[in-house]
Coordinates of C-alpha atoms and ligand atoms in Angstrom, one line a residue:
M509 CA 0.0 -0.1 0.0
K510 CA 1.7 3.1 -1.1
V511 CA 0.3 6.0 0.9
A512 CA 1.2 9.9 0.3
I513 CA 1.6 12.0 3.2
Q514 CA 2.5 15.7 4.0
G515 CA 5.9 15.7 5.6
A516 CA 8.7 13.9 6.0
R517 CA 9.0 10.2 7.6
G518 CA 8.8 10.7 11.6
S519 CA 6.1 13.2 10.9
F520 CA 2.7 13.0 13.0
S521 CA 1.1 12.4 9.0
E522 CA 3.0 9.0 8.9
A523 CA 1.7 7.8 12.7
A524 CA -1.8 8.8 11.5
A525 CA -1.1 7.1 8.3
A526 CA -0.1 3.8 10.6
R527 CA -3.3 4.2 12.1
V528 CA -5.3 3.4 8.7
W529 CA -2.9 1.1 6.8
T530 CA -0.7 -1.9 7.5
D531 CA 2.4 -2.3 5.6
V532 CA 2.9 0.9 4.1
E533 CA 4.9 2.1 2.0
L534 CA 5.2 6.2 2.2
V535 CA 5.3 8.6 -0.6
P536 CA 6.4 11.6 1.4
C537 CA 5.4 15.3 -0.3
R538 CA 6.2 18.5 0.3
E539 CA 2.6 20.1 0.1
A540 CA -0.8 19.0 0.6
A541 CA -1.9 19.4 -3.0
H542 CA 1.2 17.2 -3.9
V543 CA -0.7 14.7 -1.6
V544 CA -3.7 14.8 -3.6
A545 CA -1.8 14.8 -7.2
A546 CA 0.2 11.8 -5.9
V547 CA -3.0 10.0 -5.5
R548 CA -5.0 11.2 -8.3
D549 CA -2.3 10.2 -11.0
G550 CA -1.5 6.9 -9.0
T551 CA 1.9 7.6 -7.7
A552 CA 0.3 6.6 -4.2
D553 CA -3.0 4.6 -3.7
A554 CA -4.2 6.7 -0.8
G555 CA -3.0 9.6 1.1
I556 CA -3.8 11.4 4.4
L557 CA -3.6 15.3 5.1
P558 CA -4.3 17.0 8.2
V559 CA -7.4 19.3 8.5
E560 CA -7.9 20.7 11.9
N561 CA -6.1 20.9 15.2
S562 CA -7.6 21.1 18.6
I563 CA -5.5 24.1 19.6
V564 CA -5.1 26.3 16.5
G565 CA -8.0 25.1 14.5
S566 CA -8.5 24.7 11.0
V567 CA -5.7 23.6 8.5
T568 CA -7.5 25.7 6.4
A569 CA -5.1 25.3 2.8
T570 CA -5.9 21.6 3.0
W571 CA -9.7 22.5 2.8
D572 CA -9.3 24.4 0.0
V573 CA -7.0 21.7 -2.0
M574 CA -9.5 19.2 -1.0
L575 CA -12.6 21.2 -2.5
E576 CA -10.6 21.1 -5.8
A577 CA -9.6 17.8 -5.6
F578 CA -13.2 16.1 -4.9
E579 CA -15.4 17.9 -6.6
G580 CA -14.9 16.2 -9.6
R581 CA -14.7 12.7 -7.9
A582 CA -11.3 11.8 -8.8
M583 CA -11.0 10.1 -5.6
R584 CA -12.8 9.8 -2.4
L585 CA -12.5 10.6 1.3
T586 CA -12.4 7.2 3.6
E587 CA -11.6 7.9 7.1
E588 CA -11.1 10.0 9.7
V589 CA -8.5 9.7 12.2
L590 CA -7.6 11.4 15.6
L591 CA -4.5 11.8 16.3
P592 CA -2.8 12.9 20.0
V593 CA -0.1 15.6 19.2
R594 CA 2.5 15.5 22.0
H595 CA 5.3 17.8 20.6
A596 CA 9.0 17.9 21.7
L597 CA 12.3 20.6 21.5
L598 CA 14.8 18.7 19.7
A599 CA 18.5 20.3 19.6
P600 CA 22.3 19.5 18.9
K601 CA 23.9 18.2 22.1
G602 CA 25.0 20.7 24.1
A603 CA 22.1 22.9 23.4
E604 CA 19.9 25.1 26.2
A605 CA 16.6 26.0 25.5
G606 CA 17.0 29.6 27.1
K607 CA 19.9 30.0 24.3
L608 CA 18.2 29.4 21.3
R609 CA 18.0 31.6 18.4
R610 CA 15.7 29.8 16.4
V611 CA 12.9 27.4 16.4
L612 CA 11.8 25.5 13.3
S613 CA 8.7 23.5 13.2
H614 CA 5.6 23.6 11.0
P615 CA 3.2 26.7 11.5
V616 CA 0.6 24.8 13.3
A617 CA 3.3 23.1 15.6
L618 CA 4.6 26.1 16.4
G619 CA 1.0 27.6 17.1
Q620 CA 0.6 24.5 19.6
C621 CA 3.6 25.6 21.4
R622 CA 3.3 29.5 21.5
R623 CA 3.1 29.5 25.4
W624 CA 6.0 27.2 26.2
L625 CA 8.4 29.0 23.7
A626 CA 7.2 32.4 25.3
A627 CA 8.5 31.0 28.8
H628 CA 11.2 28.7 27.8
A629 CA 12.9 30.2 24.9
P630 CA 11.7 33.9 25.0
A631 CA 14.9 35.0 22.8
A632 CA 14.5 32.9 19.8
E633 CA 12.5 33.4 16.5
L634 CA 9.8 30.8 15.3
V635 CA 10.7 30.0 12.2
A636 CA 7.7 28.1 9.9
E637 CA 9.0 24.7 7.9
W638 CA 7.3 22.5 5.7
D639 CA 7.2 19.7 7.9
T640 CA 7.7 18.8 12.0
A641 CA 10.4 16.0 11.2
G642 CA 11.4 17.8 8.4
S643 CA 12.8 20.7 10.5
A644 CA 14.3 18.0 12.6
E645 CA 16.8 16.8 9.7
I646 CA 17.4 20.4 9.0
V647 CA 18.4 21.1 12.6
A648 CA 20.3 17.9 12.7
Q649 CA 22.1 19.0 9.4
L650 CA 22.9 22.4 10.5
G651 CA 24.4 21.1 13.7
D652 CA 24.3 24.5 15.3
P653 CA 23.3 24.6 19.2
A654 CA 21.2 27.9 18.9
V655 CA 18.8 26.4 16.5
A656 CA 16.1 23.9 17.4
A657 CA 13.2 22.1 16.0
I658 CA 9.8 21.1 16.9
A659 CA 9.0 17.7 16.1
P660 CA 7.6 14.0 17.7
A661 CA 10.4 12.9 19.9
A662 CA 10.4 9.8 17.4
A663 CA 12.0 11.9 15.2
A664 CA 14.9 12.9 17.5
G665 CA 17.6 10.6 15.3
A666 CA 21.0 12.2 16.7
L667 CA 19.3 15.2 18.1
D668 CA 19.1 15.6 22.1
V669 CA 15.4 15.8 23.6
L670 CA 15.4 19.1 25.6
A671 CA 11.7 18.7 26.6
D672 CA 9.1 17.0 25.4
G673 CA 5.3 17.2 26.1
I674 CA 5.4 21.1 25.5
Q675 CA 2.7 21.7 23.6
D676 CA 0.4 24.2 25.3
D677 CA -2.7 21.5 26.1
P678 CA -2.2 18.3 27.2
S679 CA -5.5 17.0 25.0
N680 CA -3.8 18.4 22.0
Q681 CA -4.6 16.4 19.2
T682 CA -4.8 16.8 15.1
R683 CA -7.5 15.4 12.7
F684 CA -6.5 13.6 9.8
L685 CA -8.8 12.3 6.7
A686 CA -7.9 9.8 4.7
F687 CA -8.8 9.2 0.9
S688 CA -8.1 7.1 -2.2
R689 CA -9.2 6.6 -5.7
D690 CA -11.9 3.6 -5.0
G691 CA -13.1 5.1 -1.7
A692 CA -14.0 2.1 -0.4
I693 CA -15.0 3.1 3.4
T694 CA -14.8 0.1 5.8
D695 CA -17.8 -0.4 8.6
G696 CA -18.4 2.0 11.4
P697 CA -20.0 5.5 11.9
R698 CA -20.3 7.7 9.3
K699 CA -19.4 11.4 8.9
T700 CA -19.7 13.6 5.7
S701 CA -17.9 16.9 4.6
L702 CA -19.5 19.3 2.2
V703 CA -19.1 22.9 1.0
L704 CA -22.0 25.0 0.6
R705 CA -22.0 28.8 -1.3
L706 CA -25.3 30.4 -0.3
D707 CA -26.9 33.5 -1.9
H708 CA -25.7 36.8 0.1
R709 CA -29.1 37.3 1.8
P710 CA -30.2 37.4 5.2
G711 CA -31.1 34.2 6.7
M712 CA -29.4 31.9 4.1
L713 CA -26.6 30.6 6.1
A714 CA -29.3 29.9 9.1
A715 CA -31.7 28.3 6.7
A716 CA -29.1 25.8 5.4
L717 CA -28.4 25.1 9.3
Q718 CA -31.7 24.4 9.8
A719 CA -32.4 21.9 7.4
F720 CA -29.8 19.9 9.4
A721 CA -31.3 20.9 13.0
A722 CA -34.8 19.9 11.6
R723 CA -34.3 16.6 11.0
G724 CA -32.1 15.8 13.6
V725 CA -28.3 15.8 12.2
N726 CA -25.6 17.0 14.5
L727 CA -23.0 19.1 12.9
T728 CA -19.8 18.9 14.0
S729 CA -17.8 21.5 12.5
L730 CA -18.7 24.7 10.5
Q731 CA -15.9 26.9 9.0
S732 CA -16.0 29.9 6.4
R733 CA -13.4 30.7 4.0
P734 CA -13.2 33.8 1.6
E735 CA -14.2 33.0 -2.1
P736 CA -10.9 34.5 -3.5
A737 CA -12.8 35.6 -6.9
A738 CA -15.7 37.4 -5.1
P739 CA -14.0 39.0 -2.0
W740 CA -16.0 39.7 1.1
T741 CA -18.2 36.7 0.5
Y742 CA -17.6 33.2 1.7
R743 CA -18.0 29.3 1.4
F744 CA -18.8 27.2 4.2
Y745 CA -16.9 24.1 5.2
V746 CA -19.7 22.1 6.9
D747 CA -18.9 18.7 8.9
V748 CA -22.4 16.4 9.8
E749 CA -22.9 12.9 11.5
G750 CA -24.2 10.5 9.0
D751 CA -24.2 9.2 5.7
P752 CA -25.8 11.2 2.4
A753 CA -27.3 7.9 1.5
V754 CA -28.8 7.2 4.3
P755 CA -32.0 9.3 6.7
P756 CA -31.9 12.1 7.9
L757 CA -28.8 13.0 6.3
L758 CA -30.1 12.2 2.8
E759 CA -33.7 14.1 3.3
A760 CA -31.4 17.2 5.0
L761 CA -29.0 17.5 1.8
E762 CA -32.0 17.6 -0.7
S763 CA -33.0 20.5 1.2
V764 CA -29.6 22.1 1.6
E765 CA -28.8 21.4 -2.3
A766 CA -32.2 22.6 -3.4
L767 CA -31.1 26.0 -1.7
A768 CA -27.7 26.6 -2.0
A769 CA -26.2 28.4 -4.9
R770 CA -23.7 25.5 -4.9
A771 CA -23.3 22.5 -2.6
V772 CA -20.7 19.9 -2.8
V773 CA -20.2 16.9 -1.0
L774 CA -16.7 16.0 -0.6
G775 CA -17.1 12.7 0.9
C776 CA -18.6 10.5 3.4
Y777 CA -15.7 8.8 5.9
R778 CA -15.7 6.6 8.8
A779 CA -16.0 8.7 11.7
A780 CA -13.2 8.4 14.5
T781 CA -15.8 9.4 17.4
P782 CA -19.4 7.6 17.6
G783 CA -21.2 8.8 14.8
A784 CA -25.3 8.8 14.8
A785 CA -27.0 5.9 13.7
P786 CA -29.6 6.0 10.8
A787 CA -33.0 7.1 11.5
P788 CA -35.1 4.1 11.7
R789 CA -37.5 4.5 8.6
L790 CA -40.6 5.4 9.9
S791 CA -43.2 2.5 8.9
R792 CA -46.6 2.6 9.9
P793 CA -47.2 0.4 13.5
E794 CA -49.9 -2.7 13.4
I795 CA -51.9 -0.2 16.5
P796 CA -51.0 3.4 16.9
L797 CA -48.3 4.4 19.4
H798 CA -50.8 6.7 21.3
D799 CA -53.7 3.5 21.3
R800 CA -54.4 2.1 25.0
R801 CA -54.1 -1.1 24.1
R802 CA -50.3 -0.6 23.7
F803 CA -50.5 0.4 27.7
P804 CA -54.2 -0.3 29.2
A805 CA -53.1 0.4 32.4
G806 CA -52.2 4.3 30.8
T807 CA -49.0 6.0 30.9
V808 CA -47.4 7.8 33.6
V809 CA -45.6 11.0 32.4
R810 CA -42.7 12.6 34.7
V811 CA -42.2 16.0 34.6
G812 CA -39.0 16.2 37.1
S813 CA -40.6 14.8 40.5
V814 CA -44.5 15.3 39.2
E815 CA -46.2 12.3 37.9
I816 CA -49.2 13.1 35.4
G817 CA -51.4 10.1 34.7
G818 CA -51.2 8.3 38.0
P819 CA -53.9 8.2 40.7
A820 CA -53.2 11.6 42.2
P821 CA -54.5 14.4 40.1
I822 CA -52.2 17.3 39.6
L823 CA -52.8 21.1 39.7
I824 CA -50.7 23.3 37.0
A825 CA -51.3 26.9 37.8
G826 CA -49.6 30.1 36.6
P827 CA -50.3 33.3 34.6
C828 CA -51.3 33.3 31.0
S829 CA -48.1 35.5 30.4
V830 CA -44.8 36.4 32.8
E831 CA -44.9 39.6 33.0
S832 CA -42.2 40.6 35.3
E833 CA -39.4 38.9 37.4
E834 CA -41.5 40.2 40.8
M835 CA -44.8 38.7 39.5
I836 CA -43.8 35.0 38.3
Q837 CA -41.9 35.2 41.6
R838 CA -44.9 36.1 43.9
T839 CA -47.3 33.8 41.9
A840 CA -45.2 30.5 41.9
T841 CA -44.7 31.1 45.9
A842 CA -48.6 31.5 46.6
V843 CA -49.7 28.5 43.8
A844 CA -46.8 26.3 45.1
A845 CA -47.9 26.9 48.8
A846 CA -51.4 26.6 47.9
G847 CA -50.8 22.8 46.4
A848 CA -49.9 23.3 43.0
R849 CA -47.4 20.9 41.5
M850 CA -46.4 22.5 38.5
L851 CA -45.9 26.1 37.6
R852 CA -47.4 27.7 34.0
G853 CA -46.4 31.0 31.9
G854 CA -45.9 32.0 28.7
A855 CA -43.2 33.9 27.5
F856 CA -44.0 33.3 23.8
K857 CA -47.4 34.3 23.4
P858 CA -49.6 33.7 20.2
R859 CA -52.0 36.4 20.0
T860 CA -54.9 37.0 17.7
S861 CA -53.5 40.5 17.2
P862 CA -49.8 41.6 16.2
Y863 CA -50.3 44.8 18.1
D864 CA -51.2 43.1 21.6
F865 CA -48.7 42.0 24.2
Q866 CA -46.4 39.3 22.8
G867 CA -44.9 38.0 25.6
F868 CA -41.2 38.6 26.7
G869 CA -39.5 35.8 25.0
A870 CA -36.4 34.3 26.0
K871 CA -36.3 36.8 29.0
G872 CA -39.4 35.3 30.2
L873 CA -38.3 32.1 29.7
R874 CA -35.2 32.6 32.3
W875 CA -37.9 34.7 35.1
L876 CA -40.0 31.4 34.9
A877 CA -37.5 29.1 35.2
E878 CA -35.9 30.9 38.2
A879 CA -39.3 31.3 39.9
G880 CA -40.1 27.9 39.4
R881 CA -36.5 26.3 40.9
R882 CA -37.0 28.6 43.9
A883 CA -40.9 27.9 44.5
G884 CA -39.6 23.8 43.7
L885 CA -42.3 23.7 41.2
P886 CA -41.6 22.3 37.5
V887 CA -42.3 24.4 34.8
V888 CA -44.1 24.5 31.7
T889 CA -44.5 27.2 28.8
E890 CA -45.2 27.1 25.1
V891 CA -43.1 27.0 22.0
M892 CA -44.5 28.4 19.0
G893 CA -42.0 27.6 16.5
W894 CA -40.0 24.6 16.0
E895 CA -37.1 26.8 15.5
D896 CA -37.3 28.0 19.5
V897 CA -37.4 24.4 20.5
P898 CA -33.8 24.2 21.7
L899 CA -34.1 27.5 23.7
V900 CA -37.4 26.5 25.4
A901 CA -36.0 23.2 26.1
R902 CA -33.0 24.8 27.7
H903 CA -35.1 26.5 30.2
A904 CA -38.5 24.4 30.6
D905 CA -39.3 21.4 32.6
M906 CA -42.5 20.7 29.8
L907 CA -43.0 22.2 26.4
Q908 CA -46.8 23.3 25.6
V909 CA -47.7 23.0 22.3
G910 CA -50.8 25.9 22.2
A911 CA -54.3 25.1 20.6
R912 CA -53.3 27.0 17.4
N913 CA -50.3 25.0 16.7
M914 CA -51.9 21.6 17.3
Q915 CA -51.3 20.7 13.4
N916 CA -47.9 22.4 13.3
F917 CA -46.2 19.3 12.0
A918 CA -42.6 20.5 11.8
L919 CA -42.9 21.9 15.5
L920 CA -44.4 18.4 16.5
R921 CA -41.6 16.6 14.9
A922 CA -39.1 19.0 16.7
L923 CA -40.7 18.1 19.5
G924 CA -39.7 14.6 19.5
R925 CA -36.1 14.9 19.4
C926 CA -36.5 18.1 22.5
G927 CA -35.8 15.6 25.5
R928 CA -38.8 17.1 27.5
P929 CA -42.4 16.1 28.0
V930 CA -44.8 17.8 25.7
L931 CA -48.4 19.2 26.8
L932 CA -50.2 19.1 23.6
K933 CA -53.5 21.3 23.9
R934 CA -56.2 20.5 21.7
G935 CA -57.1 22.8 18.3
A936 CA -60.0 24.7 19.0
G937 CA -61.4 23.2 15.8
A938 CA -59.6 19.6 15.6
T939 CA -61.5 16.3 16.2
V940 CA -60.4 14.1 18.7
E941 CA -58.9 12.0 15.7
E942 CA -56.9 15.0 15.2
W943 CA -55.7 15.5 18.5
L944 CA -54.6 11.8 18.8
M945 CA -52.9 12.0 15.5
A946 CA -50.9 15.1 16.2
A947 CA -50.0 13.2 19.3
E948 CA -48.8 10.4 17.4
Y949 CA -46.2 12.9 15.2
V950 CA -44.6 13.6 18.8
L951 CA -44.6 9.8 19.6
S952 CA -43.2 8.3 16.4
S953 CA -40.5 11.3 16.5
G954 CA -38.9 9.3 19.3
N955 CA -40.5 11.4 22.0
P956 CA -43.0 8.7 24.2
D957 CA -43.9 11.9 27.0
V958 CA -47.0 13.4 25.6
V959 CA -49.4 14.8 28.1
L960 CA -53.1 15.9 26.1
C961 CA -55.0 18.6 27.1
E962 CA -58.7 19.5 26.5
R963 CA -58.9 23.5 26.2
G964 CA -62.1 24.2 25.0
I965 CA -63.4 23.9 21.3
R966 CA -65.5 26.7 19.2
T967 CA -69.0 26.3 19.1
F968 CA -72.0 28.5 18.3
E969 CA -72.4 29.7 22.1
R970 CA -71.1 32.9 22.4
A971 CA -71.6 33.5 25.8
T972 CA -68.5 32.1 26.8
R973 CA -64.8 32.1 25.0
H974 CA -65.0 28.6 24.0
T975 CA -66.5 24.9 25.1
L976 CA -65.2 22.7 27.3
D977 CA -65.7 19.4 25.8
L978 CA -65.8 16.9 28.1
N979 CA -67.2 14.3 25.8
A980 CA -63.7 14.2 24.4
V981 CA -62.2 14.0 27.7
V982 CA -64.0 10.7 28.3
L983 CA -63.6 9.5 24.6
A984 CA -59.7 10.4 24.8
L985 CA -59.1 8.3 27.9
Q986 CA -60.5 5.4 26.3
R987 CA -59.0 5.6 22.9
T988 CA -55.5 6.7 24.4
H989 CA -52.8 5.7 27.2
L990 CA -51.7 8.8 27.1
P991 CA -52.7 11.2 30.4
V992 CA -55.3 13.9 29.8
L993 CA -55.6 16.8 31.3
V994 CA -58.4 19.6 31.1
D995 CA -57.5 23.7 30.8
P996 CA -61.2 25.5 32.2
S997 CA -59.6 28.6 31.9
H998 CA -59.6 29.1 28.1
A999 CA -62.5 26.9 27.5
A1000 CA -64.8 29.7 29.7
G1001 CA -62.8 32.6 29.3
L1002 CA -64.8 34.0 32.4
R1003 CA -63.2 33.3 35.6
A1004 CA -66.6 32.5 37.5
L1005 CA -67.2 29.2 35.5
V1006 CA -63.3 28.4 35.8
P1007 CA -63.9 26.4 39.4
A1008 CA -67.2 24.5 38.5
L1009 CA -65.6 23.2 34.9
A1010 CA -62.4 22.1 37.2
M1011 CA -64.1 19.9 39.1
A1012 CA -66.2 18.7 35.9
G1013 CA -62.9 17.6 34.2
L1014 CA -61.7 15.6 37.2
A1015 CA -65.4 13.8 37.5
A1016 CA -64.5 13.2 34.1
G1017 CA -61.1 11.6 34.6
A1018 CA -58.9 13.8 33.9
H1019 CA -55.9 13.4 35.3
G1020 CA -55.2 17.4 36.1
V1021 CA -55.7 20.6 35.9
I1022 CA -54.0 23.7 34.4
V1023 CA -55.5 26.9 35.3
E1024 CA -54.6 30.4 34.9
V1025 CA -53.7 32.6 37.8
H1026 CA -52.8 36.0 38.3
P1027 CA -52.1 38.2 41.6
D1028 CA -53.9 41.0 40.2
P1029 CA -56.1 39.9 37.3
D1030 CA -57.6 42.6 36.2
R1031 CA -54.4 44.3 35.4
A1032 CA -53.2 41.0 33.5
L1033 CA -51.6 41.8 30.2
S1034 CA -53.2 39.0 28.9
D1035 CA -56.3 36.4 29.7
G1036 CA -57.4 38.6 32.4
A1037 CA -60.7 37.9 32.5
Q1038 CA -60.3 34.3 32.9
S1039 CA -57.6 34.2 35.5
L1040 CA -58.3 33.4 39.1
D1041 CA -56.8 35.6 41.8
L1042 CA -54.2 34.1 44.3
E1043 CA -57.5 33.4 47.1
A1044 CA -59.8 31.9 44.4
F1045 CA -56.8 29.3 43.5
E1046 CA -56.5 28.4 47.2
R1047 CA -59.9 27.8 47.3
L1048 CA -60.0 25.8 44.1
A1049 CA -56.8 23.7 45.3
R1050 CA -58.8 23.0 48.5
R1051 CA -61.8 21.7 47.0
T1052 CA -59.9 19.2 44.5
R1053 CA -58.2 17.7 47.7
E1054 CA -61.7 17.5 49.6
A1055 CA -63.1 16.0 46.6
G1056 CA -59.9 13.5 45.7
Ligands
PEP590 C1 -52.1 29.4 26.8 O1 -52.1 28.5 27.6 O2 -52.1 30.6 27.4 C2 -52.9 29.3 25.7 C3 -52.4 30.5 24.7 O3 -54.0 28.2 25.6 P1 -54.3 27.8 24.4 O4 -53.3 27.7 23.1 O5 -55.0 26.7 24.4 O6 -55.0 29.2 23.4
MN591 MN1 -53.9 32.5 28.1

């Protein structure tokens, strides 16, 4: 096996090659472009090049050379190698670090030892050479005790090792990519490298990255490089986990290729670290995942230490919107003392009018999470768009899908991967079947922790905001193993109706109640008319305990 490397014998590239192939006959080359050329013209069977270092970052020249070489598919990437890199200071006999005038090495190696050199060889000029082991050869030929090289200790030959392990961080590693003309990949986890050029418009990079994010494809590296022929525009080198021939990366790449001005897959290769398992193909199960026949005893969903779906009905309480730090703190303390087990509060508010208060967004999330933490209550809050799922999941214990979003399938799919339980409200115009199939989206996307919530449907009746559909509560309890809650606040729209509807929901078999509570409902920024004040909530909580 003839393998082209950049550098001399004894270099880190040789060590990297030894990790991929046995019985290697080296073809040492001075530059990355020569390594690629040697493989393309058949001088070597395969090549290996350093692409990134954990201290100094990308070896940008290599990526640019690879783009040119791999675009035509004359050869293919095959394997990634992560090589621990330990540097030594090598010099002729009699040399002392403090007296060195010049230190030679590959610029990447000099960069990895900058702090050590500043402390121990402060007078030395750092001289960039083509290779680490190659620098050791030059130093040996010069024989001048004022000139040293940084290279692997194994490349010392007749030189002295003045110091070993001089890299600035002990975890120093270099990432190599191997390639060959036939491109055969051995079994194992896969990674894929690609290059994107995007139109110079707002949101294009975000949209490209979202194509991966929406399908749960993990990005492992992203770099931008200037486009030499068009100053101040950029190309993006992207590494992702997965194989472009297999979902989910297959589907993500279809989107990215349709979106980008240019998209070139440099190759797919065996990853050095555990990569992503391909997503199992979604096939229709014999019995739907939400169906009660799967778990006749019912499912208990755990939110922190709270169990929803067990024998004890739970109360979730809090304001429609988080309005300030003090207000949510005060409400949390009061509802916790009254017997609520979870705190609710909206930070992203779906409002009918775009001119109404829209919620405090990320700031509101932080206030809510802190109030819940201090009161010892897990928190639930609405997420309105799939792009906000990671943000909301970072701060909330449970993510709410609002009635208006019940059939936002992109959001439901994203919640399948959010790692948090989901509270799925029923759409005001959705049938029970549509509601259960919305839950099926979350379940089939990988999240088993779904709680349903009946919050009133639209009927001909205008005297109340909506109509609490207890038929649907009983029916859902018969048809699904998932827990079911009622939200009497949004159903009624009037606080005077809320306690009776809450009790009715529990009598129908609901596993709990979620109600809006505000310290000063008449001054609430949203849904004040349906919000209980703190005393009314305390009375409701007592009533539910007495009934249970
Ligand atoms: C809410 O919980 O404040 C809310 C907006 O609910 P729904 O989506 O049920 O209207
Ligand atoms: Mn509300």
